[in-house]
CSV table of C-alpha atoms in Angstrom, one decimal:
chain,number,residue,atom,x,y,z
A,18,UNK,CA,208.1,224.6,152.6
A,19,UNK,CA,207.4,222.6,149.5
A,20,UNK,CA,209.5,219.6,148.5
A,21,UNK,CA,210.2,221.4,145.2
A,22,UNK,CA,211.7,224.3,147.1
A,23,UNK,CA,213.9,222.0,149.1
A,24,UNK,CA,215.0,220.4,145.9
A,25,UNK,CA,215.9,223.8,144.5
A,26,UNK,CA,217.9,224.5,147.6
A,27,UNK,CA,219.8,221.2,147.3
A,28,UNK,CA,220.5,222.0,143.7
A,29,UNK,CA,221.9,225.4,144.5
A,30,UNK,CA,224.1,224.1,147.3
A,31,UNK,CA,225.1,221.2,145.2
A,32,UNK,CA,226.3,223.4,142.4
A,33,UNK,CA,228.0,225.8,144.7
A,34,UNK,CA,231.2,225.7,146.7
A,35,UNK,CA,229.2,226.1,149.9
A,36,UNK,CA,229.5,223.3,152.3
A,37,UNK,CA,226.7,224.1,154.7
A,38,UNK,CA,223.5,226.2,154.4
A,39,UNK,CA,220.8,227.0,156.9
A,40,UNK,CA,217.6,228.3,155.5
A,41,UNK,CA,214.6,229.6,157.3
A,42,UNK,CA,211.2,230.4,155.9
A,43,UNK,CA,208.1,230.9,158.1
A,44,UNK,CA,208.2,228.2,160.7
A,45,UNK,CA,210.4,225.9,158.6
A,46,UNK,CA,214.1,225.6,158.9
A,47,UNK,CA,216.3,223.5,156.7
A,48,UNK,CA,219.9,222.8,157.3
A,49,UNK,CA,221.9,221.4,154.4
A,50,UNK,CA,225.3,220.1,154.8
A,51,UNK,CA,227.4,218.8,151.9
A,52,UNK,CA,229.2,215.7,152.8
A,53,UNK,CA,232.3,214.9,150.8
A,54,UNK,CA,232.1,211.2,151.3
A,55,UNK,CA,228.6,210.5,150.0
A,56,UNK,CA,225.1,211.1,151.3
A,57,UNK,CA,224.3,212.6,154.6
A,58,UNK,CA,221.3,214.3,156.1
A,59,UNK,CA,221.3,216.4,159.1
A,60,UNK,CA,218.1,217.8,160.4
A,61,UNK,CA,218.0,221.0,162.1
A,62,UNK,CA,217.6,220.9,165.8
A,63,UNK,CA,214.6,223.2,165.7
A,64,UNK,CA,211.2,222.2,167.1
A,65,UNK,CA,208.9,223.3,164.3
A,66,UNK,CA,208.5,221.5,161.0
A,67,UNK,CA,212.0,220.1,160.7
A,68,UNK,CA,212.5,218.6,157.4
A,69,UNK,CA,215.1,216.0,156.7
A,70,UNK,CA,216.9,215.8,153.5
A,71,UNK,CA,220.0,214.4,152.0
A,72,UNK,CA,222.5,216.0,149.8
A,73,UNK,CA,224.4,213.9,147.4
A,74,UNK,CA,227.1,215.7,145.5
A,75,UNK,CA,226.4,216.2,141.9
A,76,UNK,CA,223.2,214.1,142.0
A,77,UNK,CA,220.5,215.1,139.6
A,78,UNK,CA,217.6,216.5,141.5
A,79,UNK,CA,214.9,215.5,139.2
A,80,UNK,CA,213.0,212.5,140.2
A,81,UNK,CA,213.8,209.6,138.0
A,82,UNK,CA,210.9,207.6,136.6
A,83,UNK,CA,209.7,204.4,138.1
A,84,UNK,CA,212.0,204.1,140.9
A,85,UNK,CA,210.2,201.3,142.7
A,86,UNK,CA,211.0,198.9,140.1
A,87,UNK,CA,214.4,197.9,139.2
A,88,UNK,CA,215.4,199.9,136.1
A,89,UNK,CA,217.0,198.3,133.1
A,90,UNK,CA,218.2,194.8,132.5
A,91,UNK,CA,220.0,193.1,135.3
A,92,UNK,CA,222.9,192.4,133.1
A,93,UNK,CA,223.5,196.1,133.1
A,94,UNK,CA,224.8,198.1,135.9
A,95,UNK,CA,222.2,199.7,138.1
A,96,UNK,CA,221.5,203.2,136.9
A,97,UNK,CA,223.2,204.5,139.9
A,98,UNK,CA,223.8,208.1,139.8
A,99,UNK,CA,227.5,208.5,139.2
A,100,UNK,CA,229.3,210.6,141.7
A,101,UNK,CA,231.5,213.0,140.1
A,102,UNK,CA,234.9,213.3,141.6
A,103,UNK,CA,235.7,216.4,143.6
A,104,UNK,CA,234.1,218.8,141.2
A,105,UNK,CA,236.2,221.6,140.0
A,106,UNK,CA,233.6,224.3,139.7
A,107,UNK,CA,235.2,225.6,136.6
A,108,UNK,CA,234.4,222.4,134.7
A,109,UNK,CA,231.3,222.3,132.6
A,110,UNK,CA,229.1,219.2,132.9
A,111,UNK,CA,227.4,217.8,129.9
A,112,UNK,CA,224.2,216.3,131.2
A,113,UNK,CA,221.7,213.9,129.8
A,114,UNK,CA,218.4,215.5,128.6
A,115,UNK,CA,216.5,212.3,129.0
A,116,UNK,CA,216.5,208.8,130.5
A,117,UNK,CA,218.1,206.4,128.2
A,118,UNK,CA,221.1,204.3,127.3
A,119,UNK,CA,224.4,206.0,126.8
A,120,UNK,CA,226.4,205.1,123.7
A,121,UNK,CA,229.9,206.4,123.3
A,122,UNK,CA,230.1,205.6,119.5
A,123,UNK,CA,227.7,205.7,116.5
A,124,UNK,CA,227.9,201.9,116.2
A,125,UNK,CA,229.4,199.2,118.3
A,126,UNK,CA,232.5,198.8,116.1
A,127,UNK,CA,233.2,202.5,115.6
A,128,UNK,CA,235.5,204.6,117.6
A,129,UNK,CA,234.1,206.7,120.5
A,130,UNK,CA,232.9,210.1,119.5
A,131,UNK,CA,235.2,211.6,122.2
A,132,UNK,CA,237.6,210.5,124.9
A,133,UNK,CA,239.3,212.2,127.8
A,134,UNK,CA,241.6,214.7,126.2
A,135,UNK,CA,239.4,215.3,123.1
A,136,UNK,CA,238.9,218.8,122.0
A,137,UNK,CA,235.3,219.8,121.4
A,138,UNK,CA,233.4,222.8,120.2
A,139,UNK,CA,229.8,223.7,120.8
A,140,UNK,CA,228.3,221.5,118.1
A,141,UNK,CA,230.6,218.5,118.5
A,142,UNK,CA,228.6,215.3,119.0
A,143,UNK,CA,229.9,213.7,122.2
A,144,UNK,CA,227.6,210.7,122.5
A,145,UNK,CA,224.2,209.3,121.8
A,146,UNK,CA,221.5,208.7,124.5
A,147,UNK,CA,218.8,206.4,123.2
A,148,UNK,CA,215.4,205.4,124.6
A,149,UNK,CA,212.8,203.4,122.8
A,150,UNK,CA,214.8,203.6,119.6
A,151,UNK,CA,214.9,207.3,119.6
A,152,UNK,CA,218.5,208.4,119.2
A,153,UNK,CA,219.5,211.7,120.6
A,154,UNK,CA,222.9,213.0,119.5
A,155,UNK,CA,224.2,215.0,122.4
A,156,UNK,CA,226.3,218.0,121.6
A,157,UNK,CA,229.0,219.5,123.8
A,158,UNK,CA,227.4,223.0,123.8
A,159,UNK,CA,230.7,224.4,125.0
A,160,UNK,CA,234.1,224.7,123.6
A,161,UNK,CA,236.9,223.0,125.4
A,162,UNK,CA,238.5,219.8,126.3
A,163,UNK,CA,236.9,216.6,127.7
A,164,UNK,CA,238.4,216.0,131.1
A,165,UNK,CA,236.5,212.9,132.0
A,166,UNK,CA,233.8,210.5,130.7
A,167,UNK,CA,231.6,209.8,133.7
A,168,UNK,CA,229.5,206.9,132.3
A,169,UNK,CA,230.2,203.6,130.6
A,170,UNK,CA,229.1,202.6,127.2
A,171,UNK,CA,225.7,200.9,127.4
A,172,UNK,CA,224.9,202.3,130.8
A,173,UNK,CA,221.4,203.6,131.6
A,174,UNK,CA,221.6,207.3,132.5
A,175,UNK,CA,219.0,209.4,134.2
A,176,UNK,CA,217.5,212.7,133.3
A,177,UNK,CA,220.0,215.4,134.2
A,178,UNK,CA,222.8,213.0,135.0
A,179,UNK,CA,226.3,214.4,134.2
A,180,UNK,CA,227.9,212.5,131.3
A,181,UNK,CA,231.1,214.4,130.7
A,182,UNK,CA,233.3,217.0,132.4
A,183,UNK,CA,234.6,219.6,130.1
A,184,UNK,CA,237.3,222.2,130.7
A,185,UNK,CA,236.0,225.2,128.8
A,186,UNK,CA,238.4,227.2,126.7
B,26,UNK,CA,209.6,222.1,95.0
B,27,UNK,CA,206.9,222.7,92.4
B,28,UNK,CA,205.0,225.8,91.6
B,29,UNK,CA,202.0,226.6,93.7
B,30,UNK,CA,199.9,226.5,90.5
B,31,UNK,CA,200.7,222.9,90.3
B,32,UNK,CA,199.7,222.3,93.9
B,33,UNK,CA,196.4,224.1,93.4
B,34,UNK,CA,195.7,222.1,90.4
B,35,UNK,CA,196.2,218.8,92.2
B,36,UNK,CA,194.3,220.1,95.1
B,37,UNK,CA,191.3,220.8,92.8
B,38,UNK,CA,191.4,217.3,91.4
B,39,UNK,CA,191.8,216.0,94.9
B,40,UNK,CA,188.6,217.7,96.0
B,41,UNK,CA,186.7,216.4,93.0
B,42,UNK,CA,187.7,212.9,94.2
B,43,UNK,CA,187.8,211.3,90.7
B,44,UNK,CA,185.1,213.5,89.3
B,45,UNK,CA,185.3,216.0,86.5
B,46,UNK,CA,186.6,219.5,87.0
B,47,UNK,CA,185.8,222.0,84.2
B,48,UNK,CA,188.5,223.9,82.5
B,49,UNK,CA,186.7,227.1,83.4
B,50,UNK,CA,186.7,226.2,87.1
B,51,UNK,CA,190.3,225.3,87.0
B,52,UNK,CA,191.1,228.6,85.2
B,53,UNK,CA,189.3,230.5,87.9
B,54,UNK,CA,190.8,228.6,90.8
B,55,UNK,CA,194.3,229.0,89.5
B,56,UNK,CA,193.8,232.5,88.0
B,57,UNK,CA,195.3,231.6,84.7
B,58,UNK,CA,194.1,231.0,81.1
B,59,UNK,CA,192.6,227.8,79.9
B,60,UNK,CA,195.5,227.4,77.6
B,61,UNK,CA,197.8,227.5,80.6
B,62,UNK,CA,195.6,224.9,82.3
B,63,UNK,CA,196.0,222.7,79.2
B,64,UNK,CA,199.8,222.9,79.5
B,65,UNK,CA,199.7,221.9,83.1
B,66,UNK,CA,197.5,218.9,82.2
B,67,UNK,CA,199.9,217.9,79.6
B,68,UNK,CA,202.8,218.1,82.1
B,69,UNK,CA,200.8,215.7,84.4
B,70,UNK,CA,200.4,213.3,81.5
B,71,UNK,CA,204.1,213.4,80.9
B,72,UNK,CA,204.6,212.2,84.5
B,73,UNK,CA,202.4,209.2,84.0
B,74,UNK,CA,199.0,210.5,85.1
B,75,UNK,CA,196.1,209.2,83.0
B,76,UNK,CA,193.7,212.1,82.5
B,77,UNK,CA,190.4,212.0,80.7
B,78,UNK,CA,189.2,215.2,79.0
B,79,UNK,CA,185.5,215.4,78.0
B,80,UNK,CA,184.0,218.4,76.3
B,81,UNK,CA,181.7,220.5,78.5
B,82,UNK,CA,182.7,218.4,81.5
B,83,UNK,CA,186.3,219.1,81.9
B,84,UNK,CA,189.1,217.0,83.1
B,85,UNK,CA,189.3,214.0,85.4
B,86,UNK,CA,192.1,211.9,86.8
B,87,UNK,CA,191.6,208.3,85.8
B,88,UNK,CA,194.7,206.9,87.4
B,89,UNK,CA,197.9,208.0,89.1
B,90,UNK,CA,201.3,206.7,88.1
B,91,UNK,CA,202.8,204.3,90.6
B,92,UNK,CA,205.5,206.6,91.7
B,93,UNK,CA,205.9,208.4,95.0
B,94,UNK,CA,206.5,211.9,93.7
B,95,UNK,CA,205.0,215.1,95.3
B,96,UNK,CA,202.0,214.9,93.0
B,97,UNK,CA,201.1,211.4,93.9
B,98,UNK,CA,201.2,212.1,97.6
B,99,UNK,CA,199.4,215.5,97.5
B,100,UNK,CA,196.4,214.2,95.6
B,101,UNK,CA,194.1,212.9,98.3
B,102,UNK,CA,196.3,213.9,101.2
B,103,UNK,CA,194.0,214.7,104.1
B,104,UNK,CA,196.3,216.6,106.4
B,105,UNK,CA,196.5,220.2,107.5
B,106,UNK,CA,200.2,220.6,107.6
B,107,UNK,CA,202.1,217.3,107.6
B,108,UNK,CA,203.5,216.4,104.2
B,109,UNK,CA,202.4,219.7,102.6
B,110,UNK,CA,206.1,220.2,101.8
B,111,UNK,CA,207.5,217.2,100.0
B,112,UNK,CA,211.0,216.7,98.8
B,113,UNK,CA,210.8,213.8,96.4
B,114,UNK,CA,214.0,212.3,95.0
B,115,UNK,CA,214.6,209.7,92.4
B,116,UNK,CA,217.6,208.4,94.2
B,117,UNK,CA,219.5,209.4,97.4
B,118,UNK,CA,222.0,208.0,99.8
B,119,UNK,CA,219.4,208.0,102.6
B,120,UNK,CA,216.3,210.1,103.1
B,121,UNK,CA,217.3,210.3,106.8
B,122,UNK,CA,220.6,212.0,105.8
B,123,UNK,CA,218.8,214.3,103.4
B,124,UNK,CA,216.3,215.3,106.1
B,125,UNK,CA,219.2,216.0,108.4
B,126,UNK,CA,220.8,218.3,105.8
B,127,UNK,CA,217.4,220.1,105.4
B,128,UNK,CA,217.0,220.5,109.2
B,129,UNK,CA,220.3,222.4,109.3
B,130,UNK,CA,218.6,225.3,107.6
B,131,UNK,CA,215.3,226.8,108.7
B,132,UNK,CA,212.7,224.2,107.7
B,133,UNK,CA,209.0,223.9,107.6
B,134,UNK,CA,207.6,221.5,110.2
B,135,UNK,CA,206.1,218.5,108.6
B,136,UNK,CA,208.5,218.4,105.6
B,137,UNK,CA,208.7,214.9,104.1
B,138,UNK,CA,211.7,213.6,102.2
B,139,UNK,CA,210.9,210.6,100.0
B,140,UNK,CA,212.9,208.7,97.5
B,141,UNK,CA,212.3,206.0,95.0
B,142,UNK,CA,215.6,204.4,95.9
B,143,UNK,CA,218.2,204.7,98.7
B,144,UNK,CA,221.7,203.7,97.9
B,145,UNK,CA,222.8,203.7,101.6
B,146,UNK,CA,219.6,203.3,103.5
B,147,UNK,CA,220.4,202.7,107.1
B,148,UNK,CA,218.7,201.4,110.2
B,149,UNK,CA,219.6,201.5,113.8
B,150,UNK,CA,223.3,201.6,114.8
B,151,UNK,CA,224.3,202.2,111.2
B,152,UNK,CA,222.8,198.9,110.1
B,153,UNK,CA,222.0,198.8,106.4
B,154,UNK,CA,218.4,198.8,105.1
B,155,UNK,CA,217.7,197.1,101.8
B,156,UNK,CA,215.8,199.7,99.8
B,157,UNK,CA,215.6,198.9,96.0
B,158,UNK,CA,214.0,201.2,93.5
B,159,UNK,CA,210.2,201.7,93.1
B,160,UNK,CA,209.3,198.9,95.5
B,161,UNK,CA,209.1,200.4,98.9
B,162,UNK,CA,208.4,203.5,100.9
B,163,UNK,CA,211.6,205.2,102.0
B,164,UNK,CA,210.8,208.4,103.7
B,165,UNK,CA,211.7,210.7,106.5
B,166,UNK,CA,209.5,213.2,108.3
B,167,UNK,CA,210.8,216.3,110.0
B,168,UNK,CA,208.9,217.4,113.1
B,169,UNK,CA,209.5,220.2,115.6
B,170,UNK,CA,207.2,219.6,118.5
B,171,UNK,CA,207.0,222.1,121.4
B,172,UNK,CA,208.1,219.5,123.9
B,173,UNK,CA,211.0,219.0,126.2
B,174,UNK,CA,213.4,216.4,124.8
B,175,UNK,CA,212.6,213.8,127.4
B,176,UNK,CA,209.1,213.5,125.9
B,177,UNK,CA,210.4,212.7,122.4
B,178,UNK,CA,211.0,208.9,122.7
B,179,UNK,CA,207.2,208.3,122.6
B,180,UNK,CA,207.2,209.4,119.0
B,181,UNK,CA,208.7,206.1,118.0
B,182,UNK,CA,205.7,204.2,119.4
B,183,UNK,CA,203.3,206.8,118.0
B,184,UNK,CA,204.8,206.3,114.6
B,185,UNK,CA,204.5,202.6,114.8
B,186,UNK,CA,200.8,202.9,115.6
B,187,UNK,CA,200.3,205.3,112.7
B,188,UNK,CA,202.0,202.9,110.3
B,189,UNK,CA,200.1,199.8,111.5
B,190,UNK,CA,196.8,201.5,111.2
B,191,UNK,CA,197.6,202.9,107.8
B,192,UNK,CA,198.5,199.4,106.6
B,193,UNK,CA,195.3,197.9,108.1
B,194,UNK,CA,193.3,200.6,106.4
B,195,UNK,CA,194.7,200.1,102.9
B,196,UNK,CA,195.4,196.4,102.8
B,197,UNK,CA,193.3,194.8,105.5
B,198,UNK,CA,196.4,193.0,106.7
B,199,UNK,CA,197.0,193.0,110.4
B,200,UNK,CA,200.7,193.7,111.2
B,201,UNK,CA,202.0,193.6,114.7
B,202,UNK,CA,204.4,195.8,116.6
B,203,UNK,CA,207.5,194.4,118.3
B,204,UNK,CA,208.6,196.8,121.0
B,205,UNK,CA,209.2,199.6,120.5
B,206,UNK,CA,208.6,200.2,116.9
B,207,UNK,CA,209.4,197.3,114.5
B,208,UNK,CA,206.5,196.2,112.5
B,209,UNK,CA,206.1,192.5,111.5
B,210,UNK,CA,203.8,190.4,109.5
B,211,UNK,CA,203.7,186.6,110.1
B,212,UNK,CA,206.9,187.0,112.2
B,213,UNK,CA,208.9,188.7,109.4
B,214,UNK,CA,210.0,192.3,109.2
B,215,UNK,CA,207.9,194.6,107.2
B,216,UNK,CA,208.8,198.1,108.5
B,217,UNK,CA,211.7,199.7,110.2
B,218,UNK,CA,211.5,203.0,112.0
B,219,UNK,CA,214.5,205.1,112.9
B,220,UNK,CA,214.0,208.3,114.9
B,221,UNK,CA,216.6,210.8,115.6
B,222,UNK,CA,216.5,213.9,117.8
B,223,UNK,CA,218.3,217.1,117.7
B,224,UNK,CA,217.8,219.1,120.9
B,225,UNK,CA,219.1,221.6,123.4
B,226,UNK,CA,218.8,220.7,127.0
B,227,UNK,CA,215.2,221.9,127.2
B,228,UNK,CA,214.0,222.4,123.6
B,229,UNK,CA,213.6,220.1,120.6
B,230,UNK,CA,215.2,221.4,117.4
B,231,UNK,CA,214.0,218.6,115.3
B,232,UNK,CA,212.7,215.0,115.4
B,233,UNK,CA,213.5,213.2,112.2
B,234,UNK,CA,211.5,210.0,111.8
B,235,UNK,CA,212.7,207.6,109.1
B,236,UNK,CA,210.2,205.0,107.9
B,237,UNK,CA,211.1,202.1,105.6
B,238,UNK,CA,208.3,199.9,104.5
B,239,UNK,CA,208.6,196.9,102.2
B,240,UNK,CA,205.6,197.3,99.9
B,241,UNK,CA,205.9,195.7,96.4
B,242,UNK,CA,209.0,193.6,96.6
B,243,UNK,CA,208.2,190.1,95.3
B,244,UNK,CA,211.5,188.6,96.5
B,245,UNK,CA,214.3,189.4,98.8
B,246,UNK,CA,218.0,188.6,98.7
B,247,UNK,CA,218.9,185.2,100.2
B,248,UNK,CA,220.1,186.6,103.5
B,249,UNK,CA,216.8,188.5,104.1
B,250,UNK,CA,214.4,185.8,102.8
B,251,UNK,CA,213.6,184.3,106.2
B,252,UNK,CA,213.4,187.5,108.1
B,253,UNK,CA,211.8,190.1,105.8
B,254,UNK,CA,208.5,190.3,103.9
B,255,UNK,CA,206.5,192.8,101.9
B,256,UNK,CA,202.9,193.9,101.7
B,257,UNK,CA,202.6,192.5,98.1
B,258,UNK,CA,204.0,189.1,99.2
B,259,UNK,CA,201.5,188.9,102.1
B,260,UNK,CA,198.5,190.3,100.3
B,261,UNK,CA,199.2,188.6,96.9
B,262,UNK,CA,198.7,191.8,95.0
B,263,UNK,CA,200.4,195.1,94.3
B,264,UNK,CA,199.7,197.9,96.8
B,265,UNK,CA,199.6,201.6,96.1
B,266,UNK,CA,202.5,203.2,97.9
B,267,UNK,CA,201.2,206.7,97.8
B,268,UNK,CA,197.9,205.6,99.4
B,269,UNK,CA,199.8,204.0,102.3
B,270,UNK,CA,201.9,207.2,102.6
B,271,UNK,CA,198.8,209.4,102.7
B,272,UNK,CA,197.2,207.2,105.4
B,273,UNK,CA,200.4,207.3,107.5
B,274,UNK,CA,200.7,211.1,107.3
B,275,UNK,CA,197.1,211.5,108.2
B,276,UNK,CA,197.4,209.4,111.3
B,277,UNK,CA,200.8,210.8,112.2
B,278,UNK,CA,199.4,214.3,112.2
B,279,UNK,CA,196.4,213.2,114.3
B,280,UNK,CA,198.4,211.4,116.9
B,281,UNK,CA,201.0,214.1,117.1
B,282,UNK,CA,198.3,216.6,118.2
B,283,UNK,CA,196.7,214.0,120.4
B,284,UNK,CA,200.0,213.4,122.2
B,285,UNK,CA,200.9,217.0,122.7
B,286,UNK,CA,197.4,218.0,123.8
B,287,UNK,CA,196.2,214.9,125.8
B,288,UNK,CA,199.3,212.9,126.5
B,289,UNK,CA,200.3,209.3,125.7
B,290,UNK,CA,197.5,207.2,127.2
B,291,UNK,CA,195.3,206.7,124.1
B,292,UNK,CA,198.2,206.0,121.9
B,293,UNK,CA,199.6,203.6,124.5
B,294,UNK,CA,196.3,201.7,124.4
B,295,UNK,CA,196.4,201.4,120.7
B,296,UNK,CA,200.0,200.4,120.7
B,297,UNK,CA,199.2,197.6,123.2
B,298,UNK,CA,196.4,196.4,121.0
B,299,UNK,CA,198.8,195.8,118.1
B,300,UNK,CA,201.7,194.6,120.2
B,301,UNK,CA,202.8,191.0,119.5
B,302,UNK,CA,205.0,190.3,122.6
B,303,UNK,CA,202.8,191.4,125.5
B,304,UNK,CA,202.1,188.4,127.8
B,305,UNK,CA,204.7,186.3,126.0
B,306,UNK,CA,208.1,185.1,127.1
B,307,UNK,CA,210.8,187.2,125.5
B,308,UNK,CA,214.5,187.8,125.5
B,309,UNK,CA,215.8,191.4,125.6
B,310,UNK,CA,219.2,191.9,124.2
B,311,UNK,CA,221.1,195.0,125.3
B,312,UNK,CA,224.7,196.0,124.7
B,313,UNK,CA,225.6,194.6,128.1
B,314,UNK,CA,223.7,191.4,128.2
B,315,UNK,CA,220.5,189.4,127.6
B,316,UNK,CA,217.5,189.3,129.9
B,317,UNK,CA,214.8,186.7,129.8
B,318,UNK,CA,211.3,186.9,131.1
B,319,UNK,CA,207.7,187.7,130.4
B,320,UNK,CA,206.7,191.0,128.7
B,321,UNK,CA,204.1,192.6,131.0
B,322,UNK,CA,203.4,195.7,128.9
B,323,UNK,CA,204.6,199.2,128.7
B,324,UNK,CA,204.6,202.1,131.2
B,325,UNK,CA,202.8,205.4,130.6
B,326,UNK,CA,206.1,206.5,128.9
B,327,UNK,CA,206.3,203.5,126.6
B,328,UNK,CA,209.1,201.8,128.6
B,329,UNK,CA,208.9,198.0,128.3
B,330,UNK,CA,208.2,196.1,131.6
B,331,UNK,CA,209.7,192.7,131.8
B,332,UNK,CA,209.2,190.2,134.7
B,333,UNK,CA,212.2,188.0,135.1
B,334,UNK,CA,212.3,184.5,136.6
B,335,UNK,CA,213.2,185.9,140.0
B,336,UNK,CA,210.1,187.9,140.1
B,337,UNK,CA,211.8,191.2,139.5
B,338,UNK,CA,210.2,193.7,137.2
B,339,UNK,CA,212.7,195.5,134.9
B,340,UNK,CA,212.0,198.7,133.1
B,341,UNK,CA,213.7,198.4,129.7
B,342,UNK,CA,214.6,201.5,127.8
B,343,UNK,CA,216.8,200.0,125.2
B,344,UNK,CA,216.9,196.5,123.8
B,345,UNK,CA,216.3,194.2,120.8
B,346,UNK,CA,213.3,192.0,121.7
B,347,UNK,CA,212.8,188.4,120.5
B,348,UNK,CA,209.8,186.4,121.3
B,349,UNK,CA,211.1,183.1,122.6
B,350,UNK,CA,209.9,180.0,120.7
B,351,UNK,CA,209.5,177.6,123.6
B,352,UNK,CA,206.3,177.4,125.5
B,353,UNK,CA,205.9,179.7,128.4
């Protein structure tokens, strides 16, 4: 099995309500178990080509760039992938399309674009993600109500990282 | 937008490169009568073009007006598609806003919005940009690259390289880039670039690059005197804005294709050649704090690498950089 395939599996399990999955292909066997309280890996007790992997709820699967070096200024919080609270699968996640800094408002003094409780439609701007002075206005792409803002103003976010939970209407 | 007859006329003069084009040749190229040609020539004169007409030789452009209208930019523009569609305005709130309005509708990639004056020019984070009439280049370029959104930030560095090289070409001055895309001369700000992206999760709808260049200002308001400069101040003479614009568009188009086809590495090398802060001690101000250390360079994605005093390397995606005055 390729790493990419395992990633795909993790992603599928992650986005599903399944808690545990055993997958066999050729002489490989992967057992994925979703742990509620963080990361956990369980390798299958099979002799051939056992592959270990970890599943982190709601973690973006894409590899973030330059992980060996500490990302972003020390004064900032580490770009730790936020763990979303017990995800209601009916909630829509607005994710970041790129690595960059999350801004909740158009300028430091302005009100946030949205807060928990704000109603949004598909083209409502919910935040800006900026990298190297390229400003990306993120739209909700779904109609509904913001349930939770998952990141803080000024925080570095990863590619694919969930930024908001939206209850679709 | 102007008629295609006008564009063909300017293109014919452009090819002649200051030489004569006969009335007969123009009539054939444009497919209209020589009387109609004469009317178009008169219209150009009305706009400030100086045209010489010599019997049996034809017409020749002696000088272009110092404006940044469509005509000015099209004559001598050596691009295939970028800047072939120009929206030129005498005054506007901001070319960036105007470009956003255009990008709401189906638009032609490479459309350039340019204004003689901006009444509400803006920079990053809604900061104002001083943009008085007829003195600078205030323009926005609308692109639509076939790239995933996470590959868009490199456009800011790519644009800075294009602008620096255009200025070097036209003026011989050697401006420097402050990460990621501010352009300075003798430590004072010459150019600001603001890039905005509209995208779905996996597809770019538009990249709008706003470029503000101080060209012919001879003085600045008190509060900007110490931090801003213009090409005319540094060079000691007036500079042709349309020439600078043409050189920028030419390079922007070139590096655009280079980036999409071959990636960022050649552009990165060029960027590093013009960068002012590499190897120096800098401070990086972010919304959440200030970091001090030595600028090591940029990654293959253009992310700034800073080595702090504890020996930790930080990858910086967002910050305002200052080169620290004290010795390293």
